[in-house]
Amino acid sequence: MVGVIEYVLERRCPSGGYCFYKLDEPTTSDTFFALSTLKLLCLEASDRKSLDYLLSVQYEDGSYQSIETCFYAVKALDLMGALPRINPVNYLTTIEKEILKAIEKPSSDRYVLIKHCYFISWLKSFFGHEVVKDVKRFAREMLHSPYLSERFYAVKCLISCGEDVEKEEHIRFLRKCELPHLGFSESPNTQLVYIEQQYMGTMLCRILKTSPQYFEAIENFVKSCQRKNGGFGRCSTGIATLEYTFYGVSILTSKT
């Protein structure tokens, strides 16, 4: 993985944090993915400026711009052995209510909802609180989704809640999503294949204590996603980002 460390470090912002397009406009997600990638490669790159940036994105009332900003800020702070300035439990309770309202709307994007259910469940668990039962109920419904990405977040959500999931059913689903020359696809009988499917499929295998059938195909696909600048794109022609680089490095280091 020559060039990955340089790719990540070149995207560190002067004001702290990281930004994949190299302007001084850091985001908490890019910062989390950058710090996580460096940690996977056995390099600690956290410093006071990065810490100050992550602390600064929280408002004075303990809230954040969005649940995604909150999730990645707390996760990145945790990597650095730190906590937010203010416990965000009141903010999380407000967001949880908004998620529950969205669950009741048929027009809501189910992928975004289950992703946010995972975010809220991880955050509340991290701060010692339980999510309401309707979040768990929705996650259990999404366990039967025909899409790998939605199942991934449903499983992660329930695990964050301390609940078990039925392993054999999901292993059977994963097997249906595996393609001998491409790795994991988004759903059975399709060839929608990007680096996030390889990441989610590989991580689900780890959670379910099984192994991908075609890891060499996954590895070859992921290696084809690495760009000349050292980062990884979504596919062989995609633009490199810190998120996709984290996925690529996570997969390639999972073999060892």
Coordinates of C-alpha atoms in Angstrom, one line a residue:
M1 CA 0.0 0.0 0.0
V2 CA 2.7 2.4 -1.1
G3 CA 1.7 6.0 -0.9
V4 CA -1.3 5.7 1.4
I5 CA 0.2 7.4 4.4
E6 CA 1.4 10.3 2.2
Y7 CA -2.0 10.6 0.6
V8 CA -3.7 10.9 4.0
L9 CA -1.2 13.3 5.6
E10 CA -1.3 15.6 2.6
R11 CA -5.0 16.1 3.4
R12 CA -4.5 17.3 6.9
C13 CA -5.8 20.9 7.2
P14 CA -3.8 23.7 8.7
S15 CA -6.7 24.4 11.1
G16 CA -6.9 20.8 12.2
G17 CA -8.9 17.9 10.9
Y18 CA -8.8 16.5 7.4
C19 CA -10.4 17.2 4.0
F20 CA -10.1 14.9 1.1
Y21 CA -10.1 17.7 -1.5
K22 CA -7.2 19.4 0.2
L23 CA -8.8 22.7 1.1
D24 CA -8.9 24.0 4.7
E25 CA -12.5 22.8 5.0
P26 CA -12.2 19.8 7.4
T27 CA -15.1 17.5 8.1
T28 CA -15.5 15.1 11.1
S29 CA -16.1 12.2 8.7
D30 CA -12.9 12.8 6.7
T31 CA -11.0 13.3 10.0
F32 CA -12.3 10.0 11.4
F33 CA -11.5 8.1 8.2
A34 CA -8.0 9.6 8.1
L35 CA -7.1 8.9 11.7
S36 CA -8.5 5.4 11.4
T37 CA -6.5 4.7 8.3
L38 CA -3.3 5.9 9.9
K39 CA -4.0 3.7 12.9
L40 CA -4.6 0.7 10.8
L41 CA -1.1 1.4 9.3
C42 CA 0.3 1.6 12.8
L43 CA 0.8 5.4 12.7
E44 CA -0.6 7.7 15.3
A45 CA -1.2 11.1 13.8
S46 CA -3.4 12.8 16.3
D47 CA -2.3 16.2 17.7
R48 CA -3.7 19.2 19.6
K49 CA -4.9 20.9 16.5
S50 CA -6.9 17.9 15.4
L51 CA -8.3 17.5 18.9
D52 CA -9.3 21.2 19.0
Y53 CA -11.0 20.9 15.7
L54 CA -13.1 17.9 16.8
L55 CA -14.0 19.7 20.0
S56 CA -15.0 22.9 18.2
V57 CA -17.7 21.3 16.0
Q58 CA -20.0 20.9 19.1
Y59 CA -22.3 23.8 19.8
E60 CA -22.5 25.4 23.3
D61 CA -25.8 23.6 24.0
G62 CA -24.2 20.2 23.3
S63 CA -25.7 19.7 19.9
Y64 CA -24.1 19.3 16.5
Q65 CA -24.8 20.3 12.9
S66 CA -26.1 16.8 12.1
I67 CA -26.1 13.3 13.5
E68 CA -23.3 12.4 11.1
T69 CA -21.2 15.3 12.3
C70 CA -21.8 14.1 15.9
F71 CA -21.1 10.4 15.2
Y72 CA -17.8 10.9 13.4
A73 CA -16.6 13.6 15.8
V74 CA -17.2 11.3 18.8
K75 CA -15.7 8.3 17.0
A76 CA -12.6 10.3 16.1
L77 CA -12.3 11.8 19.6
D78 CA -12.5 8.2 21.0
L79 CA -9.6 7.2 18.7
M80 CA -7.6 10.0 20.4
G81 CA -8.7 8.9 23.9
A82 CA -10.9 12.1 24.4
L83 CA -14.5 13.0 24.9
P84 CA -16.7 15.9 23.7
R85 CA -16.7 19.0 25.9
I86 CA -20.4 18.4 26.7
N87 CA -22.3 15.2 27.0
P88 CA -24.7 15.3 24.0
V89 CA -27.4 13.0 25.4
N90 CA -30.1 15.7 25.1
Y91 CA -29.2 16.3 21.5
L92 CA -29.3 12.5 20.8
T93 CA -32.7 12.2 22.4
T94 CA -34.0 15.0 20.1
I95 CA -32.4 13.3 17.0
E96 CA -33.9 9.9 18.1
K97 CA -37.4 11.4 18.1
E98 CA -36.8 12.8 14.6
I99 CA -35.6 9.4 13.4
L100 CA -38.8 7.8 14.8
K101 CA -41.0 10.3 12.9
A102 CA -39.1 9.5 9.7
I103 CA -39.5 5.8 10.2
E104 CA -43.3 6.3 10.1
K105 CA -43.2 8.0 6.7
P106 CA -43.3 5.6 3.7
S107 CA -41.4 8.1 1.6
S108 CA -38.3 8.1 3.9
D109 CA -35.0 6.8 2.5
R110 CA -34.7 3.5 4.3
Y111 CA -30.9 3.3 3.8
V112 CA -30.3 6.7 5.4
L113 CA -32.7 5.8 8.2
I114 CA -31.0 2.5 9.1
K115 CA -27.6 4.2 8.9
H116 CA -28.8 6.9 11.3
C117 CA -30.3 4.2 13.6
Y118 CA -26.8 2.7 13.8
F119 CA -25.3 6.1 14.5
I120 CA -27.8 6.9 17.3
S121 CA -27.5 3.4 18.8
W122 CA -23.7 3.5 18.9
L123 CA -23.7 7.0 20.4
K124 CA -26.3 6.3 23.0
S125 CA -24.5 3.1 24.0
F126 CA -21.2 5.0 24.1
F127 CA -22.6 7.5 26.6
G128 CA -24.4 4.8 28.7
H129 CA -28.0 5.1 27.4
E130 CA -30.3 2.7 25.6
V131 CA -32.1 3.5 22.3
V132 CA -35.9 3.3 22.4
K133 CA -37.4 0.0 21.4
D134 CA -38.8 1.3 18.1
V135 CA -35.3 1.9 16.8
K136 CA -34.5 -1.7 17.6
R137 CA -37.8 -2.8 16.0
F138 CA -36.9 -1.0 12.8
A139 CA -33.4 -2.5 12.7
R140 CA -34.9 -6.0 13.1
E141 CA -37.2 -5.3 10.1
M142 CA -34.2 -4.1 8.1
L143 CA -32.4 -7.3 8.8
H144 CA -34.5 -8.8 6.0
S145 CA -33.5 -6.2 3.5
P146 CA -32.5 -7.4 0.0
Y147 CA -29.6 -5.0 0.1
L148 CA -26.2 -5.6 1.6
S149 CA -25.6 -2.0 2.8
E150 CA -28.9 -1.9 4.7
R151 CA -28.3 -5.3 6.3
F152 CA -24.8 -4.1 7.3
Y153 CA -26.2 -1.1 9.2
A154 CA -29.1 -3.2 10.7
V155 CA -26.6 -5.7 12.1
K156 CA -24.3 -3.0 13.4
C157 CA -27.3 -1.2 15.0
L158 CA -28.5 -4.2 16.9
I159 CA -25.0 -5.2 18.0
S160 CA -24.5 -1.7 19.4
C161 CA -27.7 -2.3 21.4
G162 CA -26.2 -5.4 22.8
E163 CA -28.5 -7.7 20.9
D164 CA -27.7 -10.9 19.1
V165 CA -28.5 -11.5 15.4
E166 CA -29.2 -14.8 13.7
K167 CA -26.0 -15.7 12.0
E168 CA -26.9 -18.5 9.6
E169 CA -29.5 -16.4 7.8
H170 CA -27.1 -13.6 7.1
I171 CA -24.3 -15.9 6.1
R172 CA -26.7 -17.4 3.5
F173 CA -27.5 -13.9 2.2
L174 CA -23.8 -13.0 2.0
R175 CA -23.1 -16.2 -0.1
K176 CA -25.8 -15.1 -2.5
C177 CA -24.1 -11.7 -2.9
E178 CA -20.7 -13.2 -3.6
L179 CA -19.3 -13.2 -7.2
P180 CA -16.3 -15.3 -8.1
H181 CA -14.5 -12.6 -10.1
L182 CA -15.8 -9.4 -8.4
G183 CA -16.3 -10.1 -4.7
F184 CA -19.4 -8.8 -2.9
S185 CA -22.4 -7.2 -4.8
E186 CA -25.1 -5.0 -3.3
S187 CA -27.8 -7.7 -3.7
P188 CA -28.2 -11.2 -5.0
N189 CA -28.4 -11.6 -8.8
T190 CA -26.8 -8.2 -9.5
Q191 CA -23.4 -7.0 -10.3
L192 CA -23.5 -3.6 -8.5
V193 CA -20.0 -3.7 -7.1
Y194 CA -18.1 -0.9 -5.4
I195 CA -15.5 -0.7 -2.7
E196 CA -18.1 -0.1 0.0
Q197 CA -19.7 -3.5 -0.8
Q198 CA -16.4 -5.2 -0.4
Y199 CA -15.9 -3.4 2.9
M200 CA -19.4 -4.2 4.3
G201 CA -19.3 -7.8 3.1
T202 CA -15.9 -8.4 4.6
M203 CA -16.8 -6.7 7.9
L204 CA -20.1 -8.7 8.1
C205 CA -18.1 -11.9 7.6
R206 CA -15.9 -10.9 10.5
I207 CA -18.9 -10.1 12.7
L208 CA -20.6 -13.4 11.7
K209 CA -17.3 -15.4 12.3
T210 CA -17.1 -16.6 8.7
S211 CA -14.8 -15.8 5.7
P212 CA -15.5 -14.5 2.2
Q213 CA -15.5 -17.3 -0.4
Y214 CA -13.5 -15.2 -2.9
F215 CA -11.2 -13.0 -0.9
E216 CA -8.7 -13.0 -3.8
A217 CA -11.4 -11.4 -6.1
I218 CA -12.1 -8.8 -3.3
E219 CA -8.4 -8.1 -2.9
N220 CA -7.9 -7.6 -6.7
F221 CA -10.9 -5.4 -6.9
V222 CA -9.7 -3.2 -4.0
K223 CA -6.2 -3.0 -5.4
S224 CA -7.7 -1.8 -8.8
C225 CA -9.3 1.1 -6.9
Q226 CA -6.0 2.6 -5.7
R227 CA -5.2 5.8 -7.6
K228 CA -1.8 7.2 -8.5
N229 CA -1.9 9.6 -5.6
G230 CA -2.0 6.7 -3.2
G231 CA -5.6 6.9 -2.1
F232 CA -8.5 4.6 -3.1
G233 CA -11.6 5.4 -5.1
R234 CA -15.0 3.8 -5.2
C235 CA -14.0 1.8 -8.3
S236 CA -11.1 1.5 -10.8
T237 CA -12.1 4.8 -12.4
G238 CA -13.3 6.6 -9.2
I239 CA -11.8 9.7 -7.5
A240 CA -9.9 8.9 -4.3
T241 CA -11.4 10.0 -1.0
L242 CA -10.5 9.4 2.6
E243 CA -13.6 7.3 3.1
Y244 CA -12.8 4.9 0.3
T245 CA -9.2 4.8 1.3
F246 CA -10.2 3.7 4.8
Y247 CA -12.4 1.0 3.2
G248 CA -9.5 -0.2 1.0
V249 CA -6.9 -0.3 3.8
S250 CA -9.4 -2.0 6.2
I251 CA -9.9 -4.8 3.7
L252 CA -6.3 -5.3 2.7
T253 CA -5.2 -5.3 6.4
S254 CA -8.0 -7.7 7.4
K255 CA -6.1 -10.5 5.7
T256 CA -3.2 -10.3 8.2

